[in-house]
């Protein structure tokens, strides 16, 4: 859950109070034996994590990977386990704090109450854990940080749970319904507007919705949210940045993203989107730097780990890319862009069989024909078969069985750079036909050396961005000064 969406308390420890410097919060267990309570379990854990994040000097690792060995590898001072059990409308949330090296229990406790007392239970849990770690620390309630009722907050948590899993069928629509319900119950709760606007902005990517309509709806939603709750104004820059990015208004996009990633309460996804924007104009090192900042905030984010893996892939740093792909995969990263980048890396590293498997997974995910796959992989092994492979690619393209991002890479691989440039020109269409940072990969160097590439960059507004930011395009590579 985004910090902007769930921030509840700001903790101000006095000097010398700290007993520990770091803690890993492991996944809470659902002891209710019903998956319908998973969102409650997730909500309690994330509320606690965000509260602990506000303790000055305490490093908090939010762990999604099991088992506890993962926490021990992070060299933390303490590990926190939790569980939730629901019986009717009564909730019991338990916690245990241990030393990771020897498993010694440092503290344990629980809070319990009715579902109607959800807010109070979360506060009690945060206060209890805080008291164990930092005795004497006081808490200050952040104004308008929660909806006005438990019912509204329940809708919000259900929406956040679905949105976090938006790659699964129907979840994005479910998130939109839940966020709208939250706003109906509490029209002044800004985080719900922020999440709803983000969901609308993503509809073209996930559902093929009309770009202009979705962008307009996203901006109207977030503007209304700022009017109702000015506290979200800085974090809302992520929505503006994403919309401007899709419109190729690079300078405005970057300015909005900078506001978002430097906000007091920030959605970790803002770092993902800002990283994508910098990658789109070829600043891969800047893209990596921003993505790594996001990882520091949300080390267990599948999206951010995938993003870092992809940027390392574009930079040609294979070992680092593979490490982050392994972590992202373990965290549940999915989607065709993630999988095709992974397939590209595996092919580059000589693991052709695994690359083939990842490619087939994308074909199955998108539900399209894959007759082109075998000829292309055969041509990669034997360039003499390139013409046969191109014929298969042409046939698949006519049937609309190839995404633009796959076709531009495959055609460049097979030596059809003019054909790849035809695909790249589609970037001049409204929206984002494919993620532009793909243009700067080692495999697409021949495309960057095409005589029409500079003109394409000029028409896309990238050349103006380079000039304004003292970036240099030379020998097919982009170099920008560190921000």
Coordinates of C-alpha atoms in Angstrom, one line a residue, residues 48-427:
X48 CA 2.4 -1.2 11.0
X49 CA 5.2 -1.0 8.4
X50 CA 4.3 2.6 7.5
X51 CA 4.1 3.6 11.2
X52 CA 7.6 2.1 11.8
X53 CA 8.9 3.9 8.7
X54 CA 8.3 7.2 10.5
X55 CA 10.7 6.4 13.4
X56 CA 13.8 8.4 12.8
X57 CA 16.9 6.2 12.6
X58 CA 15.0 2.9 12.3
X59 CA 15.5 0.9 9.1
X60 CA 12.4 -1.1 8.2
X61 CA 12.5 -4.0 5.7
X62 CA 9.0 -4.9 4.5
X63 CA 9.4 -8.6 3.6
X64 CA 7.1 -10.6 1.4
X65 CA 9.4 -13.5 0.8
X66 CA 9.3 -16.5 3.1
X67 CA 10.9 -18.0 5.1
X68 CA 12.6 -16.1 7.9
X69 CA 15.9 -16.8 6.4
X70 CA 15.2 -14.0 4.0
X71 CA 15.1 -11.6 6.9
X72 CA 18.3 -12.9 8.4
X73 CA 20.1 -12.3 5.2
X74 CA 19.2 -8.6 5.5
X75 CA 21.3 -8.3 8.6
X76 CA 18.6 -6.7 10.7
X77 CA 18.6 -6.4 14.5
X78 CA 15.1 -7.7 14.9
X79 CA 12.4 -9.7 13.1
X80 CA 8.7 -9.2 13.6
X81 CA 6.1 -12.0 12.9
X82 CA 2.4 -11.4 13.0
X83 CA -0.9 -13.2 12.6
X84 CA -4.6 -12.3 12.4
X85 CA -7.5 -14.5 13.4
X86 CA -11.1 -13.6 12.8
X87 CA -14.1 -15.2 14.6
X88 CA -17.3 -13.6 13.5
X89 CA -16.8 -9.9 13.9
X90 CA -14.0 -10.3 16.4
X91 CA -10.4 -9.8 15.4
X92 CA -7.3 -10.9 17.2
X93 CA -3.9 -9.7 16.0
X94 CA -0.7 -11.2 17.5
X95 CA 2.9 -10.2 17.1
X96 CA 6.3 -11.6 18.1
X97 CA 9.6 -9.8 17.9
X98 CA 12.7 -12.0 17.8
X99 CA 16.5 -11.7 17.3
X100 CA 17.1 -13.2 13.9
X101 CA 20.5 -14.8 14.7
X102 CA 19.4 -17.0 17.5
X103 CA 15.6 -16.8 17.4
X104 CA 15.4 -15.4 20.9
X105 CA 12.0 -13.8 21.6
X106 CA 12.3 -10.2 22.7
X107 CA 8.7 -9.4 23.0
X108 CA 5.2 -10.8 22.1
X109 CA 1.7 -9.6 22.5
X110 CA -1.7 -9.2 20.9
X111 CA -4.6 -6.9 20.5
X112 CA -8.2 -7.8 20.0
X113 CA -11.6 -6.2 19.4
X114 CA -14.5 -6.0 17.0
X115 CA -14.2 -5.3 13.3
X116 CA -16.0 -2.0 13.9
X117 CA -12.9 -1.0 16.0
X118 CA -10.5 -1.6 13.1
X119 CA -8.9 1.8 13.5
X120 CA -8.4 1.5 17.2
X121 CA -6.9 -2.0 16.8
X122 CA -4.4 -0.9 14.2
X123 CA -3.4 2.0 16.5
X124 CA -3.1 -0.3 19.5
X125 CA -0.9 -2.7 17.5
X126 CA 1.4 0.1 16.3
X127 CA 1.6 1.6 19.8
X128 CA 2.4 -1.8 21.3
X129 CA 5.2 -2.6 18.9
X130 CA 6.6 0.9 19.1
X131 CA 6.7 0.7 22.9
X132 CA 8.7 -2.5 22.7
X133 CA 11.2 -1.0 20.3
X134 CA 11.3 2.6 21.4
X135 CA 10.0 3.2 24.9
X136 CA 8.8 6.7 25.6
X137 CA 8.2 7.7 21.9
X138 CA 5.1 9.8 21.5
X139 CA 2.7 9.7 18.5
X140 CA 1.0 12.6 16.6
X141 CA -2.1 12.0 14.6
X142 CA -1.9 13.2 11.0
X143 CA -5.0 15.2 10.1
X144 CA -7.4 13.6 7.6
X145 CA -5.2 10.5 7.3
X146 CA -8.1 8.0 7.4
X147 CA -11.6 7.9 6.2
X148 CA -14.4 9.1 8.5
X149 CA -15.8 5.6 9.1
X150 CA -14.7 2.0 9.5
X151 CA -16.9 1.1 6.5
X152 CA -15.2 3.6 4.3
X153 CA -11.8 2.3 5.4
X154 CA -12.8 -1.3 4.8
X155 CA -13.8 -0.3 1.2
X156 CA -10.5 1.5 0.8
X157 CA -8.5 -1.5 2.0
X158 CA -10.4 -3.9 -0.3
X159 CA -9.6 -1.5 -3.2
X160 CA -5.9 -1.3 -2.4
X161 CA -5.7 -5.0 -2.1
X162 CA -7.2 -5.5 -5.6
X163 CA -5.2 -2.6 -7.1
X164 CA -1.9 -4.1 -5.8
X165 CA -2.9 -7.3 -7.8
X166 CA -4.2 -5.4 -10.8
X167 CA -2.5 -7.8 -13.3
X168 CA -5.1 -10.4 -12.4
X169 CA -8.4 -10.4 -14.4
X170 CA -11.1 -8.1 -13.0
X171 CA -9.0 -6.7 -10.2
X172 CA -8.4 -3.2 -11.7
X173 CA -12.2 -2.8 -12.2
X174 CA -12.8 -4.1 -8.6
X175 CA -10.3 -1.5 -7.3
X176 CA -12.1 1.3 -9.1
X177 CA -15.4 0.2 -7.6
X178 CA -14.0 0.1 -4.1
X179 CA -12.3 3.5 -4.4
X180 CA -15.5 5.0 -5.7
X181 CA -17.4 3.5 -2.8
X182 CA -14.8 4.9 -0.4
X183 CA -15.3 8.4 -1.8
X184 CA -19.1 8.0 -1.6
X185 CA -18.8 7.2 2.1
X186 CA -16.1 9.9 2.8
X187 CA -15.9 12.6 0.1
X188 CA -13.0 14.2 1.9
X189 CA -10.6 11.3 1.9
X190 CA -7.8 12.3 -0.5
X191 CA -5.9 9.0 -0.8
X192 CA -9.0 7.3 -2.4
X193 CA -9.1 10.0 -5.1
X194 CA -5.3 9.5 -5.7
X195 CA -5.7 5.8 -6.1
X196 CA -8.8 6.1 -8.2
X197 CA -7.0 8.6 -10.5
X198 CA -4.0 6.2 -10.8
X199 CA -6.4 3.3 -11.8
X200 CA -8.0 5.4 -14.5
X201 CA -4.6 6.5 -15.9
X202 CA -3.7 2.8 -16.2
X203 CA -6.8 1.7 -18.0
X204 CA -5.3 2.3 -21.5
X205 CA -2.3 0.0 -20.6
X206 CA -4.3 -2.8 -19.0
X207 CA -7.6 -2.6 -20.8
X208 CA -7.0 -0.7 -24.0
X209 CA -9.2 2.1 -23.0
X210 CA -9.2 5.4 -24.9
X211 CA -6.2 7.4 -23.9
X212 CA -7.6 10.9 -24.0
X213 CA -10.7 9.9 -22.0
X214 CA -8.7 8.0 -19.4
X215 CA -6.2 10.9 -19.0
X216 CA -9.0 13.4 -18.6
X217 CA -10.8 11.3 -16.0
X218 CA -7.6 10.7 -14.1
X219 CA -6.8 14.5 -13.9
X220 CA -10.3 15.4 -13.1
X221 CA -10.4 12.9 -10.3
X222 CA -7.1 13.9 -8.8
X223 CA -8.0 17.6 -9.1
X224 CA -11.2 17.0 -7.1
X225 CA -9.2 15.0 -4.6
X226 CA -6.8 17.9 -4.0
X227 CA -9.8 20.3 -3.6
X228 CA -11.3 17.9 -1.0
X229 CA -8.0 17.0 0.7
X230 CA -5.0 19.4 0.0
X231 CA -2.6 17.0 1.8
X232 CA -2.4 14.8 -1.4
X233 CA -1.3 17.7 -3.7
X234 CA 2.5 16.8 -3.8
X235 CA 1.9 13.1 -4.1
X236 CA -0.6 13.7 -6.9
X237 CA 2.3 14.8 -9.1
X238 CA 2.7 11.1 -9.9
X239 CA -0.6 11.1 -11.8
X240 CA 0.2 14.4 -13.6
X241 CA 3.6 13.0 -14.5
X242 CA 2.2 9.8 -15.9
X243 CA -0.4 11.7 -18.0
X244 CA 2.2 14.1 -19.3
X245 CA 4.6 11.2 -20.0
X246 CA 2.0 9.6 -22.3
X247 CA 1.5 12.9 -24.0
X248 CA 5.3 13.2 -24.5
X249 CA 5.5 16.4 -22.5
X250 CA 8.8 15.4 -21.0
X251 CA 9.8 18.5 -19.0
X252 CA 6.3 18.8 -17.5
X253 CA 6.3 15.1 -16.7
X254 CA 9.7 15.3 -14.9
X255 CA 8.7 18.3 -12.9
X256 CA 5.5 16.6 -11.7
X257 CA 7.4 13.4 -10.8
X258 CA 10.0 15.3 -8.9
X259 CA 7.2 16.8 -6.7
X260 CA 5.8 13.3 -6.2
X261 CA 9.0 11.5 -5.2
X262 CA 10.0 14.2 -2.8
X263 CA 6.6 14.4 -1.1
X264 CA 6.3 13.7 2.6
X265 CA 4.1 10.8 1.9
X266 CA 4.8 9.1 -1.4
X267 CA 3.5 6.3 -3.4
X268 CA 6.4 4.0 -4.3
X269 CA 4.9 3.6 -7.8
X270 CA 5.9 7.2 -8.4
X271 CA 9.5 6.0 -8.5
X272 CA 8.6 3.3 -11.0
X273 CA 6.8 5.8 -13.3
X274 CA 9.6 8.4 -13.0
X275 CA 12.2 5.8 -13.8
X276 CA 10.2 4.8 -16.9
X277 CA 10.0 8.5 -18.0
X278 CA 13.8 8.9 -17.7
X279 CA 14.3 5.7 -19.6
X280 CA 12.0 6.9 -22.4
X281 CA 14.4 9.8 -23.1
X282 CA 17.5 7.5 -22.9
X283 CA 18.8 8.5 -19.4
X284 CA 19.2 5.0 -18.3
X285 CA 21.6 5.8 -15.4
X286 CA 19.1 8.4 -14.1
X287 CA 16.3 5.8 -14.6
X288 CA 18.2 3.3 -12.5
X289 CA 19.0 5.8 -9.8
X290 CA 15.3 6.7 -9.3
X291 CA 14.2 3.1 -9.4
X292 CA 16.8 2.2 -6.7
X293 CA 15.4 5.1 -4.5
X294 CA 12.0 3.4 -4.8
X295 CA 13.6 0.0 -3.8
X296 CA 14.9 1.7 -0.6
X297 CA 11.3 2.8 0.2
X298 CA 9.6 -0.5 -0.8
X299 CA 12.2 -3.3 -1.1
X300 CA 9.5 -5.9 -1.5
X301 CA 7.7 -4.2 -4.4
X302 CA 7.5 -6.6 -7.3
X303 CA 7.0 -3.7 -9.8
X304 CA 10.1 -1.8 -8.6
X305 CA 12.3 -4.9 -8.5
X306 CA 11.2 -5.7 -12.0
X307 CA 11.9 -2.1 -13.0
X308 CA 15.5 -2.2 -11.7
X309 CA 16.0 -5.6 -13.4
X310 CA 14.9 -4.1 -16.7
X311 CA 17.1 -1.0 -16.5
X312 CA 20.1 -3.2 -15.7
X313 CA 19.2 -5.2 -18.7
X314 CA 19.0 -2.1 -20.9
X315 CA 22.4 -1.0 -19.5
X316 CA 23.9 -4.4 -20.4
X317 CA 24.7 -5.3 -16.7
X318 CA 23.6 -8.9 -17.0
X319 CA 24.5 -10.3 -13.6
X320 CA 22.8 -7.4 -11.7
X321 CA 19.8 -7.7 -14.0
X322 CA 19.5 -11.4 -13.3
X323 CA 19.6 -10.9 -9.5
X324 CA 16.7 -8.5 -9.6
X325 CA 14.7 -10.6 -12.1
X326 CA 15.1 -13.5 -9.7
X327 CA 13.8 -11.4 -6.8
X328 CA 11.0 -9.8 -8.9
X329 CA 9.9 -13.3 -10.0
X330 CA 9.9 -14.5 -6.4
X331 CA 7.7 -11.6 -5.5
X332 CA 5.2 -12.4 -8.2
X333 CA 6.1 -10.0 -10.9
X334 CA 4.2 -10.7 -14.1
X335 CA 3.1 -9.0 -17.3
X336 CA 4.3 -9.2 -20.9
X337 CA 6.8 -6.4 -20.6
X338 CA 8.5 -8.0 -17.6
X339 CA 8.6 -11.4 -19.2
X340 CA 9.9 -10.3 -22.6
X341 CA 12.7 -8.3 -20.9
X342 CA 13.5 -11.4 -18.9
X343 CA 13.5 -13.5 -22.1
X344 CA 15.8 -11.0 -23.8
X345 CA 18.3 -11.2 -20.9
X346 CA 18.2 -15.0 -20.8
X347 CA 18.8 -15.1 -24.6
X348 CA 21.7 -12.7 -24.3
X349 CA 23.3 -14.8 -21.5
X350 CA 23.0 -17.9 -23.6
X351 CA 20.2 -19.6 -21.7
X352 CA 18.1 -20.1 -24.9
X353 CA 15.8 -22.8 -23.4
X354 CA 14.7 -20.6 -20.5
X355 CA 14.3 -17.6 -22.9
X356 CA 12.1 -19.7 -25.1
X357 CA 10.0 -20.8 -22.1
X358 CA 9.5 -17.2 -21.0
X359 CA 8.5 -16.1 -24.5
X360 CA 5.9 -18.9 -24.7
X361 CA 4.5 -17.7 -21.4
X362 CA 4.0 -14.3 -22.9
X363 CA 2.2 -15.9 -25.9
X364 CA -0.1 -17.8 -23.5
X365 CA -0.7 -14.7 -21.4
X366 CA -1.7 -12.6 -24.4
X367 CA -3.8 -15.4 -26.0
X368 CA -2.3 -14.9 -29.4
X369 CA -0.7 -17.3 -31.9
X370 CA 3.0 -18.1 -31.6
X371 CA 3.9 -19.6 -34.9
X372 CA 6.7 -17.0 -35.3
X373 CA 8.5 -18.1 -32.1
X374 CA 10.2 -21.3 -33.4
X375 CA 11.4 -19.8 -36.7
X376 CA 12.8 -16.8 -34.8
X377 CA 14.7 -18.8 -32.2
X378 CA 16.0 -21.1 -35.0
X379 CA 17.3 -18.0 -36.8
X380 CA 19.0 -16.7 -33.7
X381 CA 20.9 -20.0 -33.6
X382 CA 21.6 -20.0 -37.4
X383 CA 21.4 -16.6 -39.1
X384 CA 21.1 -18.4 -42.5
X385 CA 17.4 -19.0 -41.5
X386 CA 16.7 -15.3 -41.0
X387 CA 14.6 -14.9 -44.2
X388 CA 12.3 -17.7 -43.1
X389 CA 12.0 -16.1 -39.7
X390 CA 11.1 -12.8 -41.2
X391 CA 8.4 -14.4 -43.3
X392 CA 6.9 -15.8 -40.1
X393 CA 7.2 -12.4 -38.4
X394 CA 5.4 -10.8 -41.4
X395 CA 2.6 -13.3 -41.2
X396 CA 2.2 -12.8 -37.5
X397 CA 2.3 -9.0 -37.8
X398 CA -0.5 -9.1 -40.4
X399 CA -2.6 -11.2 -38.0
X400 CA -1.8 -8.7 -35.2
X401 CA -0.2 -11.5 -33.1
X402 CA 2.9 -9.4 -32.3
X403 CA 3.1 -6.5 -29.9
X404 CA 5.1 -3.5 -31.1
X405 CA 7.7 -4.0 -28.4
X406 CA 8.3 -7.6 -29.5
X407 CA 8.3 -6.8 -33.2
X408 CA 10.8 -3.9 -33.0
X409 CA 13.3 -6.2 -31.2
X410 CA 12.7 -9.2 -33.3
X411 CA 13.1 -7.3 -36.6
X412 CA 16.3 -5.7 -35.4
X413 CA 17.6 -9.1 -34.3
X414 CA 16.9 -10.5 -37.7
X415 CA 18.6 -7.6 -39.6
X416 CA 15.4 -5.9 -40.8
X417 CA 16.3 -2.5 -39.3
X418 CA 14.1 -0.6 -41.8
X419 CA 11.2 -2.7 -40.7
X420 CA 12.1 -2.0 -37.1
X421 CA 12.1 1.7 -37.8
X422 CA 8.6 1.4 -39.3
X423 CA 7.5 0.1 -35.9
X424 CA 9.4 2.7 -34.0
X425 CA 7.7 5.5 -36.0
X426 CA 4.4 4.4 -34.4
X427 CA 5.7 6.1 -31.3

